[in-house]
Tab-separated table of C-alpha atoms in Angstrom:
chain	number	residue	atom	x	y	z
A	281	UNK	CA	103.160	87.261	-138.431
A	282	UNK	CA	100.658	89.756	-139.816
A	283	UNK	CA	97.025	88.642	-139.907
A	284	UNK	CA	95.085	89.733	-142.976
A	285	UNK	CA	91.295	89.554	-143.355
A	286	UNK	CA	89.912	89.550	-146.906
A	287	UNK	CA	86.229	90.520	-147.133
A	288	UNK	CA	83.923	89.947	-150.113
A	289	UNK	CA	80.166	89.941	-150.500
A	290	UNK	CA	80.194	87.009	-152.951
A	291	UNK	CA	81.921	83.957	-151.512
A	292	UNK	CA	83.435	82.677	-154.748
A	293	UNK	CA	85.063	86.036	-155.416
A	294	UNK	CA	88.385	85.211	-153.738
A	295	UNK	CA	89.191	81.998	-155.654
A	296	UNK	CA	87.887	83.555	-158.873
A	297	UNK	CA	89.631	86.933	-158.758
A	298	UNK	CA	91.942	87.225	-155.741
A	299	UNK	CA	94.239	84.191	-156.050
A	300	UNK	CA	97.202	86.355	-156.985
A	301	UNK	CA	96.730	88.611	-153.964
A	302	UNK	CA	96.508	85.555	-151.727
A	303	UNK	CA	99.785	84.326	-153.228
A	304	UNK	CA	101.497	87.645	-152.494
A	305	UNK	CA	100.262	87.644	-148.907
A	306	UNK	CA	101.360	84.071	-148.344
A	307	UNK	CA	104.804	84.867	-149.751
A	308	UNK	CA	104.973	87.731	-147.232
A	309	UNK	CA	104.317	85.222	-144.437
A	310	UNK	CA	100.831	86.430	-143.557
A	311	UNK	CA	98.055	84.454	-141.892
A	312	UNK	CA	95.037	84.829	-144.177
A	313	UNK	CA	91.410	84.981	-143.068
A	314	UNK	CA	88.485	85.140	-145.489
A	315	UNK	CA	85.031	86.447	-144.540
A	316	UNK	CA	82.200	86.153	-147.023
A	317	UNK	CA	78.638	84.986	-147.469
A	318	UNK	CA	79.242	81.341	-148.277
A	319	UNK	CA	75.487	80.941	-148.720
A	320	UNK	CA	75.682	83.105	-151.868
A	321	UNK	CA	78.253	81.509	-154.217
A	322	UNK	CA	77.930	83.090	-157.660
A	323	UNK	CA	81.197	81.398	-158.654
A	324	UNK	CA	81.792	77.722	-157.918
A	325	UNK	CA	84.635	77.034	-155.516
A	326	UNK	CA	85.896	74.430	-153.075
A	327	UNK	CA	85.975	75.445	-149.408
A	328	UNK	CA	88.137	72.411	-148.672
A	329	UNK	CA	90.774	73.683	-151.088
A	330	UNK	CA	90.811	77.112	-149.428
A	331	UNK	CA	91.239	75.510	-146.012
A	332	UNK	CA	94.026	73.307	-147.374
A	333	UNK	CA	95.841	76.514	-148.362
A	334	UNK	CA	95.723	77.558	-144.720
A	335	UNK	CA	93.011	80.178	-145.254
A	336	UNK	CA	90.707	80.530	-142.247
A	337	UNK	CA	87.077	80.938	-143.337
A	338	UNK	CA	84.406	83.009	-141.576
A	339	UNK	CA	80.720	83.013	-142.526
A	340	UNK	CA	79.471	86.567	-143.078
A	341	UNK	CA	75.737	87.170	-143.401
A	342	UNK	CA	76.120	90.093	-145.771
A	343	UNK	CA	73.806	91.120	-148.618
A	344	UNK	CA	74.744	92.794	-151.909
A	345	UNK	CA	71.871	95.263	-151.622
A	346	UNK	CA	72.495	98.317	-149.402
A	347	UNK	CA	68.756	98.379	-148.733
A	348	UNK	CA	68.949	95.230	-146.603
A	349	UNK	CA	69.974	97.231	-143.561
A	350	UNK	CA	69.203	94.639	-140.900
A	351	UNK	CA	71.257	91.966	-142.657
A	352	UNK	CA	74.198	94.257	-143.300
A	353	UNK	CA	74.219	95.642	-139.759
A	354	UNK	CA	74.498	92.043	-138.568
A	355	UNK	CA	77.440	91.634	-140.956
A	356	UNK	CA	79.175	94.646	-139.372
A	357	UNK	CA	78.769	93.065	-135.933
A	358	UNK	CA	80.104	89.753	-137.239
A	359	UNK	CA	83.140	91.463	-138.771
A	360	UNK	CA	83.789	93.379	-135.568
A	361	UNK	CA	83.866	90.060	-133.703
A	362	UNK	CA	86.167	88.458	-136.306
A	363	UNK	CA	88.604	91.395	-136.207
A	364	UNK	CA	88.747	91.553	-132.412
A	365	UNK	CA	88.827	87.801	-131.727
A	366	UNK	CA	91.537	87.092	-134.312
A	367	UNK	CA	93.627	90.196	-133.668
A	368	UNK	CA	93.506	91.219	-137.365
A	369	UNK	CA	96.240	93.619	-138.501
A	370	UNK	CA	95.047	94.385	-142.044
A	371	UNK	CA	91.708	94.120	-143.803
A	372	UNK	CA	91.350	94.107	-147.575
A	373	UNK	CA	87.717	94.556	-148.575
A	374	UNK	CA	86.040	94.138	-151.950
A	375	UNK	CA	82.595	94.716	-153.511
A	376	UNK	CA	80.506	97.746	-152.465
A	377	UNK	CA	78.860	96.306	-149.335
A	378	UNK	CA	82.031	94.458	-148.377
A	379	UNK	CA	83.773	97.823	-148.512
A	380	UNK	CA	81.097	99.498	-146.396
A	381	UNK	CA	80.810	96.820	-143.707
A	382	UNK	CA	84.551	96.146	-143.576
A	383	UNK	CA	85.571	99.751	-143.102
A	384	UNK	CA	82.934	100.473	-140.471
A	385	UNK	CA	83.879	97.359	-138.506
A	386	UNK	CA	87.599	98.195	-138.711
A	387	UNK	CA	86.914	101.694	-137.391
A	388	UNK	CA	84.838	100.319	-134.484
A	389	UNK	CA	87.352	97.603	-133.553
A	390	UNK	CA	89.833	97.709	-130.674
A	391	UNK	CA	92.975	97.340	-132.815
A	392	UNK	CA	92.014	99.617	-135.721
A	393	UNK	CA	93.624	97.499	-138.483
A	394	UNK	CA	94.997	99.049	-141.655
A	395	UNK	CA	92.280	99.183	-144.313
A	396	UNK	CA	92.647	98.542	-148.044
A	397	UNK	CA	89.587	98.847	-150.270
A	398	UNK	CA	89.624	97.644	-153.860
A	399	UNK	CA	86.829	99.345	-155.796
A	400	UNK	CA	85.917	96.972	-158.612
A	401	UNK	CA	83.954	99.774	-160.247
A	402	UNK	CA	82.345	102.690	-158.420
A	403	UNK	CA	78.568	102.746	-158.770
A	404	UNK	CA	78.846	106.499	-159.296
A	405	UNK	CA	80.407	107.141	-162.674
A	406	UNK	CA	79.979	109.338	-165.703
A	407	UNK	CA	76.476	108.691	-167.012
A	408	UNK	CA	75.325	106.722	-163.941
A	409	UNK	CA	71.705	107.171	-162.771
A	410	UNK	CA	71.181	110.060	-160.346
A	411	UNK	CA	70.090	107.638	-157.626
A	412	UNK	CA	73.542	106.046	-157.753
A	413	UNK	CA	75.191	109.400	-157.132
A	414	UNK	CA	72.746	110.236	-154.341
A	415	UNK	CA	73.248	106.895	-152.600
A	416	UNK	CA	76.779	105.678	-153.273
A	417	UNK	CA	78.839	108.856	-153.661
A	418	UNK	CA	78.082	110.341	-150.196
A	419	UNK	CA	78.773	106.948	-148.592
A	420	UNK	CA	82.157	106.648	-150.295
A	421	UNK	CA	82.983	110.277	-149.511
A	422	UNK	CA	82.521	109.468	-145.804
A	423	UNK	CA	84.088	105.998	-145.763
A	424	UNK	CA	87.205	107.017	-147.676
A	425	UNK	CA	88.211	108.852	-144.479
A	426	UNK	CA	88.407	105.430	-142.801
A	427	UNK	CA	90.520	104.004	-145.633
A	428	UNK	CA	94.301	103.781	-145.662
A	429	UNK	CA	94.648	102.680	-149.303
A	430	UNK	CA	92.151	102.570	-152.152
A	431	UNK	CA	92.819	100.522	-155.281
A	432	UNK	CA	90.859	101.198	-158.485
A	433	UNK	CA	90.707	99.133	-161.655
A	434	UNK	CA	90.007	101.689	-164.365
A	435	UNK	CA	91.188	105.174	-165.258
A	436	UNK	CA	87.900	106.974	-164.621
A	437	UNK	CA	87.612	105.605	-161.083
A	438	UNK	CA	91.272	106.338	-160.398
A	439	UNK	CA	90.874	110.014	-161.291
A	440	UNK	CA	87.698	110.261	-159.215
A	441	UNK	CA	89.271	108.505	-156.214
A	442	UNK	CA	92.118	111.025	-156.171
A	443	UNK	CA	89.543	113.764	-155.529
A	444	UNK	CA	88.052	112.003	-152.494
A	445	UNK	CA	89.246	112.988	-148.984
A	446	UNK	CA	91.431	109.916	-148.342
A	447	UNK	CA	93.887	110.108	-145.407
A	448	UNK	CA	96.989	110.084	-147.643
A	449	UNK	CA	96.631	111.310	-151.234
A	450	UNK	CA	99.541	109.141	-152.401
A	451	UNK	CA	97.634	106.039	-151.325
A	452	UNK	CA	95.337	105.965	-154.352
A	453	UNK	CA	96.393	103.236	-156.772
A	454	UNK	CA	95.241	101.875	-160.108
A	455	UNK	CA	95.711	98.301	-161.228
A	456	UNK	CA	94.855	97.010	-164.690
A	457	UNK	CA	92.218	94.502	-163.618
A	458	UNK	CA	92.985	91.680	-161.212
A	459	UNK	CA	95.651	90.072	-163.387
A	460	UNK	CA	95.088	87.330	-165.954
A	461	UNK	CA	97.416	84.377	-166.516
A	462	UNK	CA	98.712	84.728	-170.119
A	463	UNK	CA	99.858	81.108	-170.099
A	464	UNK	CA	96.462	79.705	-169.248
A	465	UNK	CA	94.654	82.112	-171.581
A	466	UNK	CA	96.454	81.888	-174.906
A	467	UNK	CA	95.581	80.867	-178.490
A	468	UNK	CA	95.387	77.051	-178.589
A	469	UNK	CA	93.150	76.456	-181.571
A	470	UNK	CA	93.885	72.719	-181.703
A	471	UNK	CA	91.689	72.439	-178.610
A	472	UNK	CA	88.833	74.296	-180.302
A	473	UNK	CA	87.631	71.535	-182.612
A	474	UNK	CA	87.492	68.980	-179.821
A	475	UNK	CA	85.694	71.409	-177.534
A	476	UNK	CA	83.166	72.315	-180.230
A	477	UNK	CA	82.247	68.651	-180.511
A	478	UNK	CA	81.823	68.473	-176.738
A	479	UNK	CA	79.587	71.567	-176.762
A	480	UNK	CA	77.678	70.361	-179.846
A	481	UNK	CA	78.689	73.405	-181.912
A	482	UNK	CA	79.001	72.591	-185.654
A	483	UNK	CA	82.495	73.104	-187.116
A	484	UNK	CA	81.171	75.532	-189.712
A	485	UNK	CA	79.022	77.565	-187.297
A	486	UNK	CA	79.801	81.085	-186.131
A	487	UNK	CA	80.140	80.795	-182.374
A	488	UNK	CA	79.657	83.682	-179.928
A	489	UNK	CA	80.697	83.228	-176.297
A	490	UNK	CA	79.934	85.254	-173.166
A	491	UNK	CA	81.238	84.629	-169.640
A	492	UNK	CA	79.464	86.661	-166.971
A	493	UNK	CA	76.955	86.489	-164.162
A	494	UNK	CA	73.427	86.201	-165.536
A	495	UNK	CA	71.754	89.451	-164.541
A	496	UNK	CA	70.232	92.593	-166.007
A	497	UNK	CA	73.446	94.614	-165.885
A	498	UNK	CA	75.418	92.033	-167.876
A	499	UNK	CA	72.748	92.505	-170.563
A	500	UNK	CA	73.059	89.133	-172.344
A	501	UNK	CA	69.525	89.674	-173.634
A	502	UNK	CA	70.710	92.230	-176.219
A	503	UNK	CA	72.879	89.579	-177.910
A	504	UNK	CA	69.997	87.093	-177.962
A	505	UNK	CA	67.733	89.730	-179.471
A	506	UNK	CA	70.418	90.697	-182.006
A	507	UNK	CA	70.836	87.081	-183.140
A	508	UNK	CA	67.075	86.766	-183.518
A	509	UNK	CA	67.061	89.629	-186.056
A	510	UNK	CA	69.756	88.071	-188.276
A	511	UNK	CA	68.860	85.756	-191.161
A	512	UNK	CA	71.823	83.399	-190.634
A	513	UNK	CA	70.810	80.125	-189.029
A	514	UNK	CA	74.332	78.985	-188.178
A	515	UNK	CA	75.084	81.586	-185.509
A	516	UNK	CA	75.383	79.952	-182.090
A	517	UNK	CA	75.657	81.629	-178.696
A	518	UNK	CA	77.013	80.074	-175.473
A	519	UNK	CA	76.448	81.882	-172.175
A	520	UNK	CA	78.781	80.813	-169.368
A	521	UNK	CA	77.710	81.809	-165.879
A	522	UNK	CA	74.817	81.671	-163.487
A	523	UNK	CA	72.745	84.215	-161.624
A	524	UNK	CA	69.344	85.701	-160.889
A	525	UNK	CA	68.614	86.458	-164.553
A	526	UNK	CA	68.656	82.858	-165.749
A	527	UNK	CA	64.872	82.379	-165.748
A	528	UNK	CA	64.255	85.539	-167.788
A	529	UNK	CA	66.947	84.596	-170.305
A	530	UNK	CA	65.518	81.117	-170.775
A	531	UNK	CA	62.113	82.679	-171.393
A	532	UNK	CA	63.559	85.087	-173.978
A	533	UNK	CA	65.433	82.279	-175.755
A	534	UNK	CA	62.206	80.308	-176.033
A	535	UNK	CA	60.229	83.336	-177.237
A	536	UNK	CA	62.782	83.934	-180.007
A	537	UNK	CA	62.810	80.254	-181.002
A	538	UNK	CA	66.543	79.950	-180.385
A	539	UNK	CA	66.590	76.928	-178.049
A	540	UNK	CA	68.793	74.973	-180.463
A	541	UNK	CA	71.379	77.711	-180.952
A	542	UNK	CA	71.565	79.636	-177.677
A	543	UNK	CA	72.791	77.627	-174.693
A	544	UNK	CA	73.175	78.409	-171.007
A	545	UNK	CA	76.230	76.425	-169.928
A	546	UNK	CA	76.329	77.467	-166.262
A	547	UNK	CA	79.498	78.438	-164.437
A	548	UNK	CA	82.513	76.950	-166.202
A	549	UNK	CA	86.009	76.203	-164.980
A	550	UNK	CA	87.256	75.509	-168.517
A	551	UNK	CA	86.903	78.982	-170.051
A	552	UNK	CA	90.418	78.813	-171.492
A	553	UNK	CA	89.173	75.873	-173.609
A	554	UNK	CA	85.733	77.253	-174.463
A	555	UNK	CA	87.325	80.480	-175.743
A	556	UNK	CA	89.218	78.413	-178.336
A	557	UNK	CA	85.846	77.649	-179.962
A	558	UNK	CA	84.789	81.304	-180.199
A	559	UNK	CA	84.613	83.433	-183.328
A	560	UNK	CA	83.871	86.440	-181.158
A	561	UNK	CA	83.291	87.241	-177.488
A	562	UNK	CA	80.214	89.278	-176.551
A	563	UNK	CA	80.483	91.599	-173.568
A	564	UNK	CA	77.403	93.838	-173.622
A	565	UNK	CA	77.256	95.048	-169.975
A	566	UNK	CA	75.630	98.354	-169.131
A	567	UNK	CA	78.246	98.895	-166.410
A	568	UNK	CA	81.694	97.362	-165.947
A	569	UNK	CA	84.395	98.382	-163.517
A	570	UNK	CA	86.800	96.469	-165.732
A	571	UNK	CA	85.796	93.087	-167.124
A	572	UNK	CA	88.310	90.272	-166.644
A	573	UNK	CA	86.425	87.872	-168.909
A	574	UNK	CA	86.901	90.141	-171.917
A	575	UNK	CA	90.654	90.347	-171.324
A	576	UNK	CA	90.796	86.548	-171.099
A	577	UNK	CA	89.142	86.430	-174.519
A	578	UNK	CA	91.580	88.955	-175.982
A	579	UNK	CA	94.537	86.926	-174.714
A	580	UNK	CA	93.102	84.006	-176.674
A	581	UNK	CA	93.001	86.170	-179.837
A	582	UNK	CA	89.193	86.381	-179.777
A	583	UNK	CA	87.679	89.609	-181.125
A	584	UNK	CA	85.235	91.432	-178.848
A	585	UNK	CA	81.752	92.709	-179.501
A	586	UNK	CA	81.396	94.960	-176.482
A	587	UNK	CA	79.320	97.764	-175.050
A	588	UNK	CA	80.763	101.213	-174.518
A	589	UNK	CA	81.464	101.736	-170.811
A	590	UNK	CA	84.355	102.853	-168.598
A	591	UNK	CA	85.558	99.264	-168.072
A	592	UNK	CA	85.709	98.224	-171.711
A	593	UNK	CA	87.349	101.560	-172.594
A	594	UNK	CA	90.475	100.190	-170.895
A	595	UNK	CA	91.068	97.595	-173.642
A	596	UNK	CA	88.400	97.557	-176.385
A	597	UNK	CA	89.465	99.623	-179.418
A	598	UNK	CA	86.751	99.895	-182.036
A	599	UNK	CA	87.834	98.469	-185.386
A	600	UNK	CA	91.130	97.178	-184.001
A	601	UNK	CA	90.359	94.373	-181.531
A	602	UNK	CA	86.632	94.967	-181.042
A	603	UNK	CA	83.392	96.419	-182.261
A	604	UNK	CA	82.072	98.770	-179.592
A	605	UNK	CA	78.304	99.290	-179.444
A	606	UNK	CA	75.735	101.159	-177.384
A	607	UNK	CA	74.608	98.789	-174.653
A	608	UNK	CA	70.920	99.068	-175.487
A	609	UNK	CA	71.274	98.954	-179.285
A	610	UNK	CA	70.131	95.623	-180.714
A	611	UNK	CA	70.824	97.000	-184.179
A	612	UNK	CA	74.469	97.904	-183.470
A	613	UNK	CA	75.216	94.518	-181.919
A	614	UNK	CA	73.477	92.726	-184.778
A	615	UNK	CA	75.490	94.720	-187.325
A	616	UNK	CA	78.767	93.980	-185.511
A	617	UNK	CA	78.031	90.250	-185.315
A	618	UNK	CA	76.997	90.083	-188.964
A	619	UNK	CA	80.113	91.997	-190.073
A	620	UNK	CA	82.377	89.498	-188.317
A	621	UNK	CA	80.271	86.592	-189.583
A	622	UNK	CA	80.514	87.654	-193.215
A	623	UNK	CA	84.173	88.680	-193.261
A	624	UNK	CA	86.456	85.938	-192.010
A	625	UNK	CA	89.512	87.761	-193.352
A	626	UNK	CA	88.679	90.893	-191.350
A	627	UNK	CA	88.057	88.770	-188.277
A	628	UNK	CA	91.456	87.159	-188.659
A	629	UNK	CA	93.165	90.522	-189.108
A	630	UNK	CA	91.512	91.950	-185.981
A	631	UNK	CA	92.364	88.864	-183.947
A	632	UNK	CA	96.061	89.515	-184.586
A	633	UNK	CA	95.746	92.669	-182.465
A	634	UNK	CA	93.947	91.048	-179.553
A	635	UNK	CA	96.642	89.384	-177.467
A	636	UNK	CA	99.106	92.259	-177.768
A	637	UNK	CA	96.473	94.745	-176.622
A	638	UNK	CA	95.758	92.691	-173.486
A	639	UNK	CA	99.276	92.018	-172.237
A	640	UNK	CA	99.379	94.959	-169.825
A	641	UNK	CA	96.464	93.381	-167.952
A	642	UNK	CA	98.342	90.184	-167.116
A	643	UNK	CA	99.167	88.978	-163.633
A	644	UNK	CA	102.801	90.094	-163.692
A	645	UNK	CA	101.877	93.719	-164.337
A	646	UNK	CA	99.189	93.780	-161.635
A	647	UNK	CA	101.486	92.121	-159.084
A	648	UNK	CA	103.969	94.993	-159.342
A	649	UNK	CA	101.345	97.421	-158.036
A	650	UNK	CA	99.843	95.087	-155.441
A	651	UNK	CA	103.282	94.383	-153.946
A	652	UNK	CA	103.679	98.127	-153.428
A	653	UNK	CA	100.207	98.328	-151.859
A	654	UNK	CA	100.833	95.479	-149.427
A	655	UNK	CA	104.333	96.676	-148.543
A	656	UNK	CA	102.853	99.987	-147.395
A	657	UNK	CA	100.769	98.251	-144.699
A	658	UNK	CA	102.967	95.250	-143.948
A	659	UNK	CA	105.942	97.432	-143.062
A	660	UNK	CA	104.115	99.773	-140.671
């Protein structure tokens, strides 16, 4: 039986985004270990449920920031102990610091397990700040030499990864996101009216939804500011998620006098129902490696109002299933929202393109690639 260690910086990352990979590994008869910082759960999850699935959990005192050297060096030592004590055969690491700590620990270990790194969006990308290139690119250039397989989730990162000095050039893969369940996320408008009542959204209101961590990069503030410039008083905005930016967003909502129309709903496990209430889905991030939440919206036939970045380029087509705006342009977002608000017929026509455009990002398509990835290390 092969022993696989999954490493993430954010503890809720596995149940939120890696359930399909866990399923594949279990079907292959693997013993699954999961190391993460369970003190930093951005996404709600149940540790008891993970244990019931036979997943062995390991606390990892890792920080998201690469500047917290002392903390992250301790995480490397912890991972080294986990790998050696549990005789790990394969590690699959995620998130930037998870990828750094995991690969260093694997290299230092006695057994030298096979290493897979899924890059959920390189921090060095076209248009990224120079400091990102100076910090993250040299680190990845060195660590890729300790990597057996790298998996990317967008075309730009895939092309860049192929130019890095990985051990085997054929071991660079691209998946279309992490795989969304098209059965769970599908148009079910009969649920929408009931859910609107639950959320206290008037039937006649124009409802914008966002699902993302609350932080500066996710840029929810631009949508709040855009709504504040529009004369319509029946535009509502629901933000699903939690994070370090919550206090600042609450302050901005109050400053703009939008307390009655802009709501912070926290992390939600019923997004497939909330999306049925949406007239559009706002996804204004400055940077996205991909953006699963936007694909979930598209599968529910919800038109996007999105920022222009390498992640959204994978699925957002301006004028077809989305309006694509500059991330820092309040005016462009306001214009896009108002256009959809005023033209219900246009909105309906665009929504007909949404689900079809998102089907290649569904779980079945992603599984095909991940089976190939895992077979490469499970059969060696």
